[in-house]
Structure formats: structure tokens, C-alpha cells
XYZ file of C-alpha atoms in Angstrom:
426
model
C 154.248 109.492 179.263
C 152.247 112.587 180.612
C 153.076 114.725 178.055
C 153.038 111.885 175.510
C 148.991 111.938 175.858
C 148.238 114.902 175.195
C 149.932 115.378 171.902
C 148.594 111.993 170.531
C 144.741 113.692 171.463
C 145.797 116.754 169.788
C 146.843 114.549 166.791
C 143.686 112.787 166.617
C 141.215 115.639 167.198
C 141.648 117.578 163.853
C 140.870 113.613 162.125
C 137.625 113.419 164.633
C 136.637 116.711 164.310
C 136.564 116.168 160.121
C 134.665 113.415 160.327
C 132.220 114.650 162.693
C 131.479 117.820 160.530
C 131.175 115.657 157.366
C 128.600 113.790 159.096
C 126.900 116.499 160.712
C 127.292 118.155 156.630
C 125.384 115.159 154.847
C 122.781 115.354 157.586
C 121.915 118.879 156.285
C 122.044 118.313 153.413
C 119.390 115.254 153.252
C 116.867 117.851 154.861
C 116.902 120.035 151.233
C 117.472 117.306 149.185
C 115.940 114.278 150.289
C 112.665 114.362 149.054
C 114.021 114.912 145.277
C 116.416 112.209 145.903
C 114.223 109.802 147.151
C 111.517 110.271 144.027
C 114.431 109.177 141.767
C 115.784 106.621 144.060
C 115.484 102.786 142.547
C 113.623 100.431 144.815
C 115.567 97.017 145.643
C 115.426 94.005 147.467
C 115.165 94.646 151.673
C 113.498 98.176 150.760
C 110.140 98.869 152.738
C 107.154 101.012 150.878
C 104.134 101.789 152.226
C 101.417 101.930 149.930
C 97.870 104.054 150.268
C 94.899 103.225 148.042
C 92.774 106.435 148.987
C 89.382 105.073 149.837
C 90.329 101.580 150.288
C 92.420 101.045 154.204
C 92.167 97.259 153.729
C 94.412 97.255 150.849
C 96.764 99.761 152.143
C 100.138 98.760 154.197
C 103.840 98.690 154.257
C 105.043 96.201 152.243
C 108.785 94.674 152.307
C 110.528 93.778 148.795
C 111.421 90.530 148.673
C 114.729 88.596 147.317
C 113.419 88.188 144.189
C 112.256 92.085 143.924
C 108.254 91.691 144.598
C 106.010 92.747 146.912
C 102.685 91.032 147.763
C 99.657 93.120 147.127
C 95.967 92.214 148.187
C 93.710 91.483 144.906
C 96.377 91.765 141.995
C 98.793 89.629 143.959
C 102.951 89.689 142.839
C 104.456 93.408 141.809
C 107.297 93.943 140.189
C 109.118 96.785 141.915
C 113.016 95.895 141.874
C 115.183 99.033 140.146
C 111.739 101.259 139.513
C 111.504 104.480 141.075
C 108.789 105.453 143.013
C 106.659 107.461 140.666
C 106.897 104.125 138.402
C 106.030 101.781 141.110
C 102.926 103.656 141.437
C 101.961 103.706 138.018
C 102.058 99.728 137.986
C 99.926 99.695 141.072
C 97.471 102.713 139.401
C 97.235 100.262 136.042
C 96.957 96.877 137.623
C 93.492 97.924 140.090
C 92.127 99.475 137.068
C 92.724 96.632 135.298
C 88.888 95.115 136.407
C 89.488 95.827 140.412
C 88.958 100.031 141.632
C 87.584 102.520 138.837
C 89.965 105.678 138.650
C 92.356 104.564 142.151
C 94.237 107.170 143.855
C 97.544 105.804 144.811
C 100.782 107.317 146.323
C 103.767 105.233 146.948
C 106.726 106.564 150.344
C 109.187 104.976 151.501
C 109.301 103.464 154.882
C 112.919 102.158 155.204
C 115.615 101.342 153.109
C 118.138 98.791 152.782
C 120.929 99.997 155.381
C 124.819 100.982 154.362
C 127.469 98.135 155.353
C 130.845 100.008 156.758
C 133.401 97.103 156.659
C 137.766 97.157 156.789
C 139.311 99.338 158.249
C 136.749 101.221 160.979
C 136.349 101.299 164.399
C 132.518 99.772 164.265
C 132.358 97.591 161.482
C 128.463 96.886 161.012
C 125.669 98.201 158.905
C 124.044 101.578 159.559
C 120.361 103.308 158.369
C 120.868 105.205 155.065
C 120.098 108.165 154.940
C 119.778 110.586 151.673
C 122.608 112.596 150.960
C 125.251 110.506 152.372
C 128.517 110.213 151.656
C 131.120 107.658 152.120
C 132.632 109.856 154.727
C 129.924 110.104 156.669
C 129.157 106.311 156.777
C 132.534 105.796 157.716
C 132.438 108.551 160.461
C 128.534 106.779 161.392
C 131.358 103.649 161.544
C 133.721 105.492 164.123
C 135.962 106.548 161.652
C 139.456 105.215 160.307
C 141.398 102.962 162.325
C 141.271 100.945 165.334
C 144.311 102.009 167.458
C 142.915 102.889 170.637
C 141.596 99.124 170.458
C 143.413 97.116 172.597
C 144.701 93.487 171.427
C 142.607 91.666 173.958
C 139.153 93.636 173.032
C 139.907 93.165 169.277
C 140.208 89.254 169.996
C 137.474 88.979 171.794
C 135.088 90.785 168.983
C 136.891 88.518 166.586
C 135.859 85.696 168.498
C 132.336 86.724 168.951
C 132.001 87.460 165.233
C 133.484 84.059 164.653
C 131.239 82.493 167.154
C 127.874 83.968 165.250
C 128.985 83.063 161.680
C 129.647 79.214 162.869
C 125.974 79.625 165.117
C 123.970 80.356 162.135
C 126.031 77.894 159.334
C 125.265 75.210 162.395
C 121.558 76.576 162.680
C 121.215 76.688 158.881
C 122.739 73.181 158.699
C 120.179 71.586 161.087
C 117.379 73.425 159.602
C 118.678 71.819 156.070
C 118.429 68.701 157.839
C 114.947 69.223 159.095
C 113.648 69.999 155.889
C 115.208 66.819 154.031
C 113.229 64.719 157.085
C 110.383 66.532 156.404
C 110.083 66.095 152.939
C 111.107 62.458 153.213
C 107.903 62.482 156.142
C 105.639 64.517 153.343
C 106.692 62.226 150.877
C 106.893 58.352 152.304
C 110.651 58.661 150.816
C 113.892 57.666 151.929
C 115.735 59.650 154.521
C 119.801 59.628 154.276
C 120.582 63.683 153.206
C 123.902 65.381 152.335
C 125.919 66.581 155.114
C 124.967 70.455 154.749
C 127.757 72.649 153.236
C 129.373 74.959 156.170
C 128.774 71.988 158.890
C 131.558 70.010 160.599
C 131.032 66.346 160.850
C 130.601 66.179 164.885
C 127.949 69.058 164.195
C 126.145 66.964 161.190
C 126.298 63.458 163.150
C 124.526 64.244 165.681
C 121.746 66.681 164.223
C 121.172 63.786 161.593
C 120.662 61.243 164.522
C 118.089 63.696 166.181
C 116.367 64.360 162.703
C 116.227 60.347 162.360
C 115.166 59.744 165.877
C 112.199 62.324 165.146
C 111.422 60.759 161.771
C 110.968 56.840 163.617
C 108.999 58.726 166.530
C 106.573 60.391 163.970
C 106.060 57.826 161.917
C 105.468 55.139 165.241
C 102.853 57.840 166.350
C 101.120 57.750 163.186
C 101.100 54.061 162.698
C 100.030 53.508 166.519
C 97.490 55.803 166.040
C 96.449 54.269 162.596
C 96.680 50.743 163.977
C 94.314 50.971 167.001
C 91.795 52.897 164.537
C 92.058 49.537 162.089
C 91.390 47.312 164.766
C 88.007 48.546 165.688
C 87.006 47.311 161.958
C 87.417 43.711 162.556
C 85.475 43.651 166.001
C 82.603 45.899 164.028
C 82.439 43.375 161.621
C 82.201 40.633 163.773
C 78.992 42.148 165.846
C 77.963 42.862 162.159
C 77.887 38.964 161.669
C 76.264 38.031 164.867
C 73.612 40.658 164.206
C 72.891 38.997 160.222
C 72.625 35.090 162.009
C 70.075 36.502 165.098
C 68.889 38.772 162.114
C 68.471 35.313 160.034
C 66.950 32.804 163.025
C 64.258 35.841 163.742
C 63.062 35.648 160.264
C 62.898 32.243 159.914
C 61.228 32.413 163.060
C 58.489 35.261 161.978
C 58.021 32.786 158.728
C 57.004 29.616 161.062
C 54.743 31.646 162.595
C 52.988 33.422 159.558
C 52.427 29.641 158.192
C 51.045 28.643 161.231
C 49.015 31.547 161.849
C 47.826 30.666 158.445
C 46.788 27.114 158.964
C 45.056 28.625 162.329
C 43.458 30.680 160.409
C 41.683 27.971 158.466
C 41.090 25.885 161.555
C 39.412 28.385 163.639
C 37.487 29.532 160.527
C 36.031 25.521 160.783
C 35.513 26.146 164.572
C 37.936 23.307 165.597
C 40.370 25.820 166.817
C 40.099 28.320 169.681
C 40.561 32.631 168.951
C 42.484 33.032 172.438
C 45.251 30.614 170.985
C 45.048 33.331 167.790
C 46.055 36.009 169.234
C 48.982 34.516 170.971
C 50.048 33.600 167.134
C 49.652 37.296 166.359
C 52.183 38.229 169.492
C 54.530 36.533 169.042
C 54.842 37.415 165.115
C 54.648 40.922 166.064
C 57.029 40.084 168.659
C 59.592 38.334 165.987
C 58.906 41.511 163.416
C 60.108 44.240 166.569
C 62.884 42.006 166.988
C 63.975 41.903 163.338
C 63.634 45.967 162.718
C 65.550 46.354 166.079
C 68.542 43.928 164.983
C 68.418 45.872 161.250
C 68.730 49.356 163.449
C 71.949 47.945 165.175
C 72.972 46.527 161.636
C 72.893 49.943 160.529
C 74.646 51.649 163.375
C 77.526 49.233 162.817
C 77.405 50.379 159.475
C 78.072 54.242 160.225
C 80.354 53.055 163.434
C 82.363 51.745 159.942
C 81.997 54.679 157.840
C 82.907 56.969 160.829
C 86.023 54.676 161.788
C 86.966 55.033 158.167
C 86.542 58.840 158.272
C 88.289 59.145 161.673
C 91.761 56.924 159.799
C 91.760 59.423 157.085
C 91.461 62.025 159.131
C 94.727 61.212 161.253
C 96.742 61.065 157.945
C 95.172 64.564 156.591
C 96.082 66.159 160.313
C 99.770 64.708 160.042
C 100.394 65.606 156.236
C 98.876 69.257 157.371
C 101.318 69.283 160.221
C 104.042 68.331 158.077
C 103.286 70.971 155.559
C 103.084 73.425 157.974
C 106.461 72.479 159.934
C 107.940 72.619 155.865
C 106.632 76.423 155.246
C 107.887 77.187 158.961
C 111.733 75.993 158.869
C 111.821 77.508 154.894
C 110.961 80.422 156.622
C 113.924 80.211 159.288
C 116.179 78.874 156.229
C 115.603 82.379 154.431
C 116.025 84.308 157.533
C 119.168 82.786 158.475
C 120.196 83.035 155.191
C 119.626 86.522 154.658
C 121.759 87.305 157.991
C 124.806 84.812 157.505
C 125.880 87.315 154.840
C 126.402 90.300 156.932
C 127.826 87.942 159.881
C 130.494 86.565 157.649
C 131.196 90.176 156.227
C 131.819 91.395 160.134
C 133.496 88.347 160.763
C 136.018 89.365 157.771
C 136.500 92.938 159.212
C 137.100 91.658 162.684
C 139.792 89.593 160.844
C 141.262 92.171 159.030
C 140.743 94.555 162.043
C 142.399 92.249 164.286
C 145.397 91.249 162.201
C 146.113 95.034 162.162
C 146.013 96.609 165.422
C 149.672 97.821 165.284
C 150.339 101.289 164.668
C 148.413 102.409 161.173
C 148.990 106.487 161.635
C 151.737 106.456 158.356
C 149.699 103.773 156.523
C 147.667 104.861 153.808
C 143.588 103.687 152.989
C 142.036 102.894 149.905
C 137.874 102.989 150.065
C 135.583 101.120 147.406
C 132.262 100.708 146.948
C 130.608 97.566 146.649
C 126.687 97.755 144.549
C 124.303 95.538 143.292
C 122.390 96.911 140.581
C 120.047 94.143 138.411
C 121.562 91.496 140.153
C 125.093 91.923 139.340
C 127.656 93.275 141.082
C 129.933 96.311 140.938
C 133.059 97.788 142.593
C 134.393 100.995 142.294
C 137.159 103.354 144.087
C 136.078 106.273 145.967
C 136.636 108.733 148.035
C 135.205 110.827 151.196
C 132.537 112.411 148.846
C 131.626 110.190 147.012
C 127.830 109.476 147.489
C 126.586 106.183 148.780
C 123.022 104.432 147.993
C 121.048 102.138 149.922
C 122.580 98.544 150.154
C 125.929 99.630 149.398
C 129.319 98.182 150.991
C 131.767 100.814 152.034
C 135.072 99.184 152.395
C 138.269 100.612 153.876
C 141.222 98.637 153.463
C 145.054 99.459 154.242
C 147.435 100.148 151.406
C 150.729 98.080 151.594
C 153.690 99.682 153.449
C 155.515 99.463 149.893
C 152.337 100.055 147.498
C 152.234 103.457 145.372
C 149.615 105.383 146.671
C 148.013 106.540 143.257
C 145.808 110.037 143.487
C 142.444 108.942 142.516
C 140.118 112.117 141.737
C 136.337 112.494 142.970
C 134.820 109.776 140.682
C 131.215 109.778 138.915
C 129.544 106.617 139.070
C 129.211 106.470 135.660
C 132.413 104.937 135.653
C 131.859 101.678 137.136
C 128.656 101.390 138.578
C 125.693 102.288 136.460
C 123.411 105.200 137.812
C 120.414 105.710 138.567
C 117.701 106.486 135.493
């Protein structure tokens, strides 16, 4: 067994040693000719840019493509940038603020970070890696550990494969309950129904009880709301009843103050004749000015019912615009999470796949032989091609390795153009 070790090293190094220098090859290579390579380079979804307006700092930024191959600009809003290079993105941004926003703007266009290479099959680190110009599919797979996972014992294997397996089913469960939450929300937004699909990718015990917990936040919501609603609706009845009293003390005051005016009148007249005295006058007067404070005082209150009303009103309409804001809010927040999750189950399921393969194949692999293709979107469709070690890689790519059947034909497959299959870059 001592001398056993050695030999297998000794096997192994010339393999390592290959891969290292093809790595440490691509590297150099990306100093000379990144810069040209990146100019011609088409810009796709994940990609990062950062974009200077000279003169103008609050429009400039790094921007991240979206899915659907925009990015968000101040001012002229949605640009186009999927599949341009960069010399065209900047054209679109040079046209659209001249189009009525900057006279004669100065704008340069770099890239910030691009969408990394995926390494999947048959590596020792399965996973994605930073692109970087010049790179070759043997140099992602040597970024990737290189071919094979024999030194990988059984037990370590399994236990990646269960952690892979574990994240794919944590994020289809996440996804599923965020599904979930977005049907009660809607249903909340929209005074509709709530009884939603289970969610594709989740079990039965994990949709049960994440619809129950969705329901029982839908009845609590909805309780708050009409609690809150309620005890705002009953102050209108009890405003309307001092309302009431107010008009009948309003009513007797005035037919009061007219009793008095008549007989101040008919006082009037008497005194006038002398058979009436002024002291007993003036008491008259007092007690009609007395009747006419009391009448604008209970027309004040009157009219401070009538704004306690107006403001009760405004204060019921209020609680419904704060919930439908909250609800709107919670809706653009789990859409959010939806996309994220949605963006990494991809990549999770693609490890998980690898582990699979990886784990299924531990045995032995030195007299097996590998076949490599690369897997590319280019406007959105997608494209697979055989390659080999130098073939060149792009930004988004998939790198698989896979082992050839024991019994398969190994077929010599010469250093391929991606004319062939995958269409280049303009």
C-alpha cells in the first residue's frame, strides 16, 4: 500500500499539472486580449454595466440587465441592451438623451460583471465560477477542480448530494409558500375568493399547512380591518344623536327668543303710553340677548358635530387606503422574493443533477472516457454543442462533462468553431 501511493500521485500529477497551466494560460491571455474581446462581447440577461453621462453623476450608475434584457435608466426610462455590444449600447443611450433630454451627451458604457460560467458533470466542484475573457473550457473545468471525483469518498459525495437535494426542495418549498402568499394577497387586494392551486414542486404535507397559515392570515387581516372599520362607524350614530339634541334645544331657544321679541314688542308700546315701567325693559332685552348667545353657541356645536362627521368619514377611508397600500406593498415585496428564488432554483437543481451524476459514479473512472458540451443561450433559444479543452467559453455558458459509456465508440471530434452550432458573436 506504501508504494501503491506514490505511483497513483505520480499518475495524477501530469493531469493536474495540465490543467493548472491551461488555467494559468487563459489568464494571460485575457490581459492582451480582453479589452478587444470585451468591446465585441454581446450584453445579456444577469450582465452588470456601469454607465457615465460626463457632466451629469445623478444619472450615472451600474445598472443590472434584467430577465427580459433591459436596464432602467433615469429620464428615458426602459433600454434595450440584450445581444448589443457595448459600443451599440452606447449609441442607444447617446440617441435617446438627445432625443429632448442633454444637448451633445458624452457617454461611455464598461462592464462591471458578467454573467458567471456553470461547470456541471463530471468535476470535482460542480458550481458556477466568474468569467473571465479568454477562457477556455479547460480552464473552467480546471477553475472546477478538474475531471473526476475519485479521491471523493462515498460518504462526502452523499452528503453533498444530500445538501444539494436539501436546497433545491428549500427553495421549491419557499417558492411554493411565496405562490401562496401572493394568491392571499391578491384575493386581500381584490375582495376575491381565496382557495389557490397547490403550487407545482410542493408536496401536499408542505401545501396543507402553508395554505392554512395563508388562510389564518387572510381571516386575521380582514377581522383587523373590519374591527377597526366598525368602531370608526359607530361614532356616526352617537354624533348624530348629539346632532339631534342640539337641533330640539336649538329649536325651544328660538321659539323662546321669538316670545320674547313679541313681548318686547308689546312692551314697547306700553311703556311708550307710560303704563309700563323701563327697568322691566331691559330685563326683556337680557334675556333675548341671552336666548340669541344661546342659539349661536348651540349652532357652533352643530357645526363641530358636523366636521367630528366629516373627519370620522375621512379617518374610515383612510384605514382602507393604509391597508390596500400595505397590501400593495407586501404584493411588490414577495414578487420580488418570487423572482429571486426563481432565478436561483435553476442553478440549485443544475448542482443537484451533478451531485447525482457525481455520486452515482464515484467508482473508479481512470479508463473511462469524457465527452464536454456547451450549453448557450443566444436570443432566447438555446444551443448545444461538443467541445473540447480549447474551445472558448462566453459568459452564461454551461460547461458539461459527462462520462462516455464503458461500450460507447469514442468518436475524435476536432477543435470546433462555433459557427457550427451556436451562432457567434456579430
Amino acid at each position: 500500500m506504501a508504494t501503491d501511493q506514490p505511483s497513483r500521485q505520480a499518475t495524477r500529477s501530469p493531469v493536474l499539472r495540465t490543467l493548472r497551466a491551461a488555467a494559468i494560460a487563459a489568464m494571460i491571455c485575457c490581459a492582451g486580449a480582453g479589452r478587444a474581446e470585451a468591446q465585441s462581447l454581446q450584453i445579456g440577461p444577469g450582465d452588470r454595466l456601469a454607465v457615465t453621462v460626463f457632466g451629469q453623476p445623478e444619472m450615472s450608475g451600474e445598472f443590472l440587465v434584467g430577465d427580459d434584457g433591459m436596464i432602467v435608466f433615469p429620464l428615458i426610462g426602459e433600454v434595450a441592451v440584450a445581444d448589443a455590444t457595448l459600443g451599440e449600447i452606447q449609441k442607444r443611450f447617446v440617441e435617446q438623451l438627445k432625443d429632448g433630454f442633454i444637448v451633445n451627451p458624452a457617454v461611455t458604457v464598461r462592464i462591471v460583471e458578467l454573467r458567471p460560467v456553470y461547470v456541471v458533470g463530471d468535476v470535482r466542484a460542480p458550481g458556477s465560477y466568474p468569467f473571465r475573457f479568454g477562457a477556455s473550457v479547460m480552464s473552467a473545468v480546471a477553475l472546477a477542480g478538474g475531471f473526476g471525483a475519485q479521491d471523493q469518498p462515498a460518504a462526502a459525495a452523499r452528503t453533498e448530494l444530500i445538501l444539494a437535494d436539501e436546497r433545491v426542495r428549500v427553495l421549491e418549498g419557499k417558492l411554493g409558500a411565496l405562490v401562496l402568499k401572493l394568491a392571499r394577497l391578491h384575493a386581500q387586494r381584490d375582495d376575491a375568493p381565496f382557495d389557490p392551486p397547490r403550487p407545482d414542486g410542493m408536496t401536499p404535507t408542505e401545501y396543507l399547512p402553508a395554505l392554512e397559515r395563508e388562510r389564518g392570515a387572510l381571516t386575521a387581516d380582514s377581522r383587523a380591518l373590519a374591527q377597526e372599520l366598525a368602531l370608526l362607524r359607530q361614532q356616526k350614530p352617537r354624533i348624530e344623536a348629539e346632532k339631534q339634541a342640539l337641533e330640539v334645544q336649538r329649536q325651544s331657544e328660538q321659539v323662546q327668543l321669538n316670545l320674547i321679541r313679541e313681548h318686547i314688542s308689546g312692551f314697547t308700546q306700553l311703556m311708550a303710553q307710560g303704563y309700563a315701567r323701563r327697568y322691566t325693559g331691559i330685563e326683556l332685552q337680557r334675556e333675548e340677548a341671552r336666548n340669541t348667545g344661546n342659539i349661536a353657541r348651540l349652532n357652533a356645536d352643530m357645526a363641530r358635530l358636523d366636521l367630528a362627521l366629516i373627519e370620522t368619514e375621512l379617518r374610515i377611508q383612510t384605514a382602507t387606503n393604509t391597508y390596500r397600500r400595505r397590501i400593495l406593498a407586501e404584493v411588490e415585496d414577495t414578487m420580488a422574493k418570487i423572482a429571486e428564488i426563481r432565478a436561483s432554483l435553476p442553478s440549485a437543481r443544475e448542482i443537484l443533477a451533478a451531485r447525482l451524476q457525481q455520486s452515482g459514479s464515484i467508482a473508479d473512472r481512470a479508463d473511462q472516457k469524457r465527452s464536454i458540451a456547451i450549453i448557450r443561450r443566444h436570443k432566447g433559444e438555446t444551443f448545444t454543442t461538443a467541445a473540447q479543452g480549447t474551445t472558448p467559453v462566453r459568459p452564461g455558458d454551461i460547461v458539461e462533462v459527462r462520462i462516455e459509456p464503458a461500450n460507447a465508440e469514442v468518436r475524435g471530434i476536432g477543435p470546433i468553431t462555433m459557427r457550427d452550432s451556436v451562432p457567434p458573436p456579430p
